[in-house]
Amino acid sequence: MHAEDRHQAILRRLRERGSLRVTDFAEELRVSAVTVRRDVEALAGRGLVARVHGGALLPDPAPTNPAPRPDGPGPVFGLVVPAADYYYPEVIQGAREAAAARGIRLVLGISQYRADEERAQVRQLLSHGIDGLLIAPCGPPGDQDWLAALGVPFVLVERRSGDDVPGAEQVVTDHAHGARLAVRHLARSGRERIGLLVRADSPHSALVKEGYLDGLASLGLPAPQSLRFTITAPEADPLRRDAQLDEFTAAVGDGLLDAVLVHNDHDAIVLLPRLRTRGLSVPGDLAIVAYDDEVAALADIPLTAVAPPKRAVGVAAVDLLALRVADPGRARHRLSILPELRQRASSG
């Protein structure tokens, strides 16, 4: 494949998904990661993509009405997220748009879901003199006290804090509401045995489960433990994950459930060929709603999905932090933004 063909393939992927990981895309194109990295650098030099650690994003939009900066350079905010290839690209894009509109410089750090890397990224940002921090911490809510000692205001992005973390503010998706939307949609389509399949390592799984159970209770539908399944991440324990997926598809074959909410998109897509192997159809035998809507529309059977308002979360996080920087004494805020359901073929 010629360089220009690769460049066009990279741009198509970014337009479709908003981001790409160099190593994964290199495997798809059957070229070396070094080649794709050089392609990304060439496109970044032309202003067509934005480079991030391990991948690329669409570039910042030019602000239509940039905020005036009469006193020289405006404030600088740091943004630290776990990844730039799933879920967070839209959050990043929203934050960039809001920062550009306010005349704020935004500096990005990627923690790769590692607590040590996360703290190293924050230290580096602080050494550069940031005025505030936006962060999606890797650790649990009980491990956020260190943020209060940073000396700059901070906003948690898609993470909830305990009440005992001084100064904590947050902007989150109401994931429980999203799960309730999915359950009600499946029930309206005539499904009565609605199951749940969630990823064990997701920070949002508990809230999705909470909304799922609330949704069933509000409709008077049963919620036995036999309809709830948890699977491991593919990189954590592949053999165990295969066994868990086999257990789920067997339950569908036995008629235990006729619908399912799957968190996340990737796991929902993985189910499709497994169900077909057992002679089960979607949505005939099993209606599916995925959660995240990152790649759900690209499945061979486009999946109905709950779409968190990722871009709106990024915008609101920057706005909230900007208000805090301008008025340190203002009341603390915790903003919760509602997701939406995007209906496609998989749910009947």
Coordinates of C-alpha atoms in Angstrom, one line a residue:
M1 CA 0.0 0.0 0.0
H2 CA 1.4 3.4 -1.0
A3 CA 1.8 6.2 1.6
E4 CA -1.1 8.2 0.2
D5 CA -3.4 5.2 0.4
R6 CA -2.4 4.7 4.0
H7 CA -2.9 8.4 4.8
Q8 CA -6.4 8.2 3.3
A9 CA -7.1 5.0 5.3
I10 CA -6.0 6.8 8.5
L11 CA -8.2 9.8 7.8
R12 CA -11.2 7.6 7.0
R13 CA -10.8 5.7 10.3
L14 CA -10.5 9.0 12.3
R15 CA -13.7 10.3 10.6
E16 CA -15.5 7.1 11.5
R17 CA -14.3 6.6 15.0
G18 CA -12.6 9.8 16.1
S19 CA -9.3 8.0 17.0
L20 CA -7.0 5.2 16.3
R21 CA -4.3 3.2 18.0
V22 CA -1.1 2.9 16.0
T23 CA -0.3 -0.7 16.8
D24 CA -3.9 -2.0 16.1
F25 CA -4.1 0.0 12.8
A26 CA -0.7 -1.3 11.7
E27 CA -2.0 -4.9 12.1
E28 CA -5.1 -4.1 10.0
L29 CA -3.0 -2.6 7.2
R30 CA -0.3 -5.4 7.6
V31 CA 2.5 -2.9 7.9
S32 CA 4.9 -2.0 10.7
A33 CA 3.9 0.2 13.6
V34 CA 6.8 2.5 12.7
T35 CA 5.3 3.0 9.2
V36 CA 1.9 4.0 10.6
R37 CA 3.6 6.3 13.2
R38 CA 5.5 8.1 10.4
D39 CA 2.2 8.4 8.5
V40 CA 0.6 10.0 11.6
E41 CA 3.5 12.4 12.0
A42 CA 3.2 13.4 8.3
L43 CA -0.5 14.0 8.6
A44 CA 0.0 15.9 11.9
G45 CA 2.5 18.1 10.1
R46 CA -0.2 19.0 7.6
G47 CA -2.6 19.8 10.4
L48 CA -4.9 16.9 9.5
V49 CA -4.6 14.9 12.7
A50 CA -3.5 15.4 16.2
R51 CA -0.9 13.0 17.7
V52 CA -1.4 11.5 21.1
H53 CA 0.5 8.8 23.0
G54 CA 0.2 5.6 20.9
G55 CA -2.3 7.0 18.4
A56 CA -4.0 9.9 16.7
L57 CA -7.2 12.0 17.0
L58 CA -9.0 14.4 14.8
P59 CA -7.5 17.9 15.2
D60 CA -8.9 20.7 17.3
P61 CA -11.6 22.7 15.6
A62 CA -10.7 26.3 15.1
P63 CA -12.8 28.4 17.6
T64 CA -15.4 30.6 15.8
N65 CA -15.4 33.2 18.5
P66 CA -12.3 32.8 20.6
A67 CA -12.4 34.5 24.0
P68 CA -10.3 37.7 24.2
R69 CA -7.1 37.4 26.2
P70 CA -6.2 41.0 27.1
D71 CA -3.7 40.0 29.7
G72 CA -1.5 37.8 27.6
P73 CA -1.8 34.0 27.6
G74 CA -4.9 32.6 29.1
P75 CA -5.2 29.8 31.7
V76 CA -3.8 26.3 31.2
F77 CA -5.7 23.2 32.1
G78 CA -4.4 19.7 32.2
L79 CA -6.5 16.8 31.1
V80 CA -5.5 13.2 32.1
V81 CA -7.6 10.3 30.8
P82 CA -6.9 6.5 30.8
A83 CA -6.9 6.1 27.0
A84 CA -7.3 7.9 23.7
D85 CA -8.7 5.0 21.7
Y86 CA -12.1 4.1 23.3
Y87 CA -14.7 6.2 25.0
Y88 CA -12.4 9.2 25.7
P89 CA -11.8 10.6 22.2
E90 CA -15.2 12.4 22.2
V91 CA -14.6 13.6 25.8
I92 CA -11.3 15.0 24.7
Q93 CA -12.8 16.6 21.7
G94 CA -15.5 18.3 23.7
A95 CA -13.0 19.5 26.2
R96 CA -10.8 21.0 23.4
E97 CA -13.8 22.8 21.9
A98 CA -14.8 24.3 25.2
A99 CA -11.2 25.3 26.0
A100 CA -10.7 26.9 22.6
A101 CA -13.9 28.9 23.0
R102 CA -12.8 30.2 26.4
G103 CA -9.2 31.0 25.4
I104 CA -7.8 28.2 27.6
R105 CA -4.8 26.1 26.6
L106 CA -5.5 22.4 27.2
V107 CA -2.6 19.9 27.7
L108 CA -3.4 16.2 27.4
G109 CA -2.0 13.3 29.3
I110 CA -2.8 9.5 28.8
S111 CA -2.4 7.3 31.9
Q112 CA -2.9 3.9 30.1
Y113 CA -4.9 2.8 33.1
R114 CA -1.8 2.8 35.3
A115 CA -1.8 4.6 38.6
D116 CA 1.9 5.3 38.5
E117 CA 1.7 6.7 35.0
E118 CA -1.3 8.8 36.0
R119 CA 0.6 10.4 38.9
A120 CA 3.6 11.0 36.7
Q121 CA 1.5 12.7 34.1
V122 CA -0.1 14.9 36.8
R123 CA 3.3 15.8 38.3
Q124 CA 4.6 16.8 34.8
L125 CA 1.5 19.0 34.2
L126 CA 2.0 20.7 37.6
S127 CA 5.6 21.4 36.8
H128 CA 4.4 23.2 33.7
G129 CA 2.3 25.5 35.8
I130 CA -1.3 24.4 35.0
D131 CA -4.1 26.4 36.6
G132 CA -6.5 23.5 37.0
L133 CA -6.8 19.7 36.3
L134 CA -9.4 17.6 34.6
I135 CA -8.9 13.9 35.4
A136 CA -10.5 10.5 35.1
P137 CA -8.6 8.6 37.8
C138 CA -7.6 5.0 37.4
G139 CA -8.2 4.0 41.0
P140 CA -11.3 3.5 43.0
P141 CA -13.2 6.4 44.7
G142 CA -11.5 5.6 48.0
D143 CA -8.1 6.4 46.4
Q144 CA -8.6 10.0 45.4
D145 CA -7.3 11.9 48.4
W146 CA -4.0 12.6 46.7
L147 CA -5.9 14.9 44.3
A148 CA -6.9 17.3 47.1
A149 CA -3.2 17.9 47.9
L150 CA -2.2 19.1 44.4
G151 CA -2.7 22.8 45.1
V152 CA -4.9 23.4 42.0
P153 CA -8.6 23.0 41.5
F154 CA -9.7 19.8 39.9
V155 CA -12.7 18.2 38.3
L156 CA -13.3 14.5 38.0
V157 CA -14.4 13.4 34.5
E158 CA -16.7 10.3 34.3
R159 CA -15.6 9.4 37.9
R160 CA -17.5 9.8 41.2
S161 CA -15.8 10.9 44.4
G162 CA -16.4 10.1 48.0
D163 CA -17.8 12.9 50.1
D164 CA -14.5 13.1 52.0
V165 CA -12.4 14.3 49.2
P166 CA -11.9 18.0 49.8
G167 CA -12.6 20.2 46.8
A168 CA -13.8 17.4 44.6
E169 CA -16.2 18.4 41.7
Q170 CA -17.3 16.0 39.0
V171 CA -19.0 15.8 35.6
V172 CA -20.4 12.3 34.9
T173 CA -22.8 10.4 32.7
D174 CA -25.9 9.1 34.5
H175 CA -25.1 5.5 33.6
A176 CA -27.9 4.1 35.7
H177 CA -30.4 6.2 33.7
G178 CA -28.9 4.8 30.5
A179 CA -29.4 1.2 31.7
R180 CA -33.0 2.0 32.6
L181 CA -33.5 3.3 29.1
A182 CA -32.2 0.1 27.7
V183 CA -34.4 -2.1 29.9
R184 CA -37.6 -0.1 29.1
H185 CA -36.8 -0.3 25.4
L186 CA -36.4 -4.0 25.4
A187 CA -39.6 -4.5 27.5
R188 CA -41.6 -2.3 25.1
S189 CA -40.5 -4.6 22.3
G190 CA -42.1 -7.5 24.1
R191 CA -39.1 -9.0 25.9
E192 CA -39.7 -10.3 29.4
R193 CA -36.5 -12.3 30.2
I194 CA -34.0 -9.5 30.1
G195 CA -30.4 -10.3 31.0
L196 CA -27.3 -8.3 31.8
L197 CA -23.7 -8.9 30.7
V198 CA -21.1 -6.5 32.0
R199 CA -17.3 -6.2 31.9
A200 CA -15.7 -6.9 35.3
D201 CA -13.0 -4.2 34.9
S202 CA -15.2 -1.3 34.0
P203 CA -15.7 1.5 36.5
H204 CA -19.2 2.0 35.2
S205 CA -20.4 -1.6 35.5
A206 CA -21.9 -1.1 39.0
L207 CA -24.0 1.8 37.9
V208 CA -25.2 0.0 34.8
K209 CA -26.2 -2.9 37.0
E210 CA -28.0 -0.6 39.4
G211 CA -30.0 1.0 36.5
Y212 CA -30.7 -2.4 35.1
L213 CA -32.2 -3.7 38.3
D214 CA -34.2 -0.5 38.9
G215 CA -35.6 -0.7 35.4
L216 CA -36.7 -4.3 35.9
A217 CA -38.3 -3.5 39.2
S218 CA -40.2 -0.5 37.9
L219 CA -41.7 -2.8 35.2
G220 CA -42.4 -5.7 37.5
L221 CA -40.1 -8.0 35.6
P222 CA -38.0 -10.7 37.3
A223 CA -34.3 -10.2 37.9
P224 CA -32.9 -13.5 39.0
Q225 CA -29.2 -13.9 39.4
S226 CA -29.2 -16.5 36.6
L227 CA -29.8 -13.6 34.1
R228 CA -26.8 -11.6 35.2
F229 CA -23.3 -12.4 33.7
T230 CA -19.9 -10.9 34.3
I231 CA -17.0 -11.4 31.9
T232 CA -13.3 -10.6 32.2
A233 CA -11.3 -8.4 29.8
P234 CA -9.8 -10.4 26.9
E235 CA -6.2 -9.5 27.9
A236 CA -6.8 -10.5 31.6
D237 CA -7.7 -14.2 31.3
P238 CA -8.7 -15.3 27.7
L239 CA -9.6 -18.9 28.7
R240 CA -11.8 -17.8 31.6
R241 CA -13.4 -15.2 29.3
D242 CA -14.2 -17.8 26.7
A243 CA -15.8 -20.0 29.3
Q244 CA -17.9 -17.1 30.5
L245 CA -19.1 -16.3 27.0
D246 CA -19.9 -19.9 26.4
E247 CA -22.0 -19.9 29.6
F248 CA -23.9 -16.9 28.4
T249 CA -24.7 -18.3 24.9
A250 CA -25.7 -21.6 26.5
A251 CA -28.2 -19.7 28.6
V252 CA -29.6 -18.1 25.5
G253 CA -29.9 -21.5 23.8
D254 CA -31.7 -22.9 26.8
G255 CA -34.3 -20.1 26.6
L256 CA -33.3 -18.5 30.0
L257 CA -33.3 -15.0 28.4
D258 CA -34.6 -13.4 25.3
A259 CA -32.9 -10.0 25.6
V260 CA -29.7 -8.6 27.1
L261 CA -28.0 -5.3 27.9
V262 CA -24.3 -5.7 27.2
H263 CA -21.6 -3.3 28.6
N264 CA -19.6 -2.7 26.4
D265 CA -19.8 -2.5 22.6
H266 CA -16.9 -4.7 21.9
D267 CA -18.3 -7.6 24.0
A268 CA -21.7 -7.2 22.3
I269 CA -20.1 -7.5 18.9
V270 CA -18.1 -10.6 20.0
L271 CA -21.4 -12.3 21.0
L272 CA -22.8 -12.2 17.4
P273 CA -20.7 -15.0 15.8
R274 CA -21.0 -17.1 18.9
L275 CA -24.7 -16.9 18.8
R276 CA -24.8 -17.8 15.1
T277 CA -22.6 -20.8 15.7
R278 CA -25.3 -22.1 18.1
G279 CA -28.0 -21.4 15.5
L280 CA -29.4 -18.4 17.4
S281 CA -30.5 -15.3 15.7
V282 CA -30.4 -11.6 16.6
P283 CA -32.9 -10.1 17.3
G284 CA -35.1 -13.2 16.8
D285 CA -33.8 -15.3 19.6
L286 CA -32.0 -12.6 21.5
A287 CA -32.5 -8.8 21.3
I288 CA -29.3 -6.9 22.2
V289 CA -28.7 -3.4 23.4
A290 CA -25.0 -2.4 23.7
Y291 CA -23.7 0.2 26.1
D292 CA -21.2 2.9 25.0
D293 CA -22.0 3.3 21.3
E294 CA -18.4 3.4 20.3
V295 CA -18.5 0.8 17.5
A296 CA -22.0 -0.6 17.9
A297 CA -23.2 0.8 14.6
L298 CA -20.3 -1.0 12.7
A299 CA -21.4 -4.5 13.7
D300 CA -22.6 -6.8 10.9
I301 CA -26.0 -6.5 12.6
P302 CA -26.0 -2.8 13.7
L303 CA -26.6 -2.7 17.4
T304 CA -29.0 -0.6 19.3
A305 CA -26.9 1.2 21.9
V306 CA -27.0 3.5 24.9
A307 CA -24.8 6.5 24.0
P308 CA -23.2 8.4 26.9
P309 CA -22.9 12.2 26.2
K310 CA -19.2 12.0 26.0
R311 CA -18.6 15.3 24.1
A312 CA -21.0 17.1 26.4
V313 CA -19.1 15.7 29.4
G314 CA -15.9 17.2 28.1
V315 CA -17.5 20.6 27.5
A316 CA -19.1 20.7 30.9
A317 CA -15.9 19.6 32.7
V318 CA -14.0 22.5 31.2
D319 CA -16.8 25.0 31.9
L320 CA -17.0 23.8 35.5
L321 CA -13.3 24.1 36.1
A322 CA -13.2 27.5 34.5
L323 CA -15.9 28.7 36.8
R324 CA -14.0 27.3 39.8
V325 CA -10.7 29.0 38.8
A326 CA -12.5 32.3 38.3
D327 CA -14.4 32.0 41.7
P328 CA -12.6 29.7 44.1
G329 CA -15.2 30.3 46.8
R330 CA -18.2 29.1 44.7
A331 CA -20.3 26.2 45.9
R332 CA -19.1 22.8 44.7
H333 CA -21.0 21.1 41.9
R334 CA -21.6 17.6 40.7
L335 CA -23.1 17.5 37.3
S336 CA -24.8 14.4 35.9
I337 CA -25.7 14.3 32.2
L338 CA -28.2 12.0 30.7
P339 CA -27.3 9.5 27.9
E340 CA -29.6 8.6 25.0
L341 CA -30.7 5.4 23.3
R342 CA -29.9 5.0 19.6
Q343 CA -32.1 2.4 18.1
R344 CA -30.9 0.0 15.4
A345 CA -31.6 -3.5 14.1
S346 CA -30.4 -5.6 17.0
S347 CA -33.3 -4.9 19.4
G348 CA -36.2 -5.7 17.1

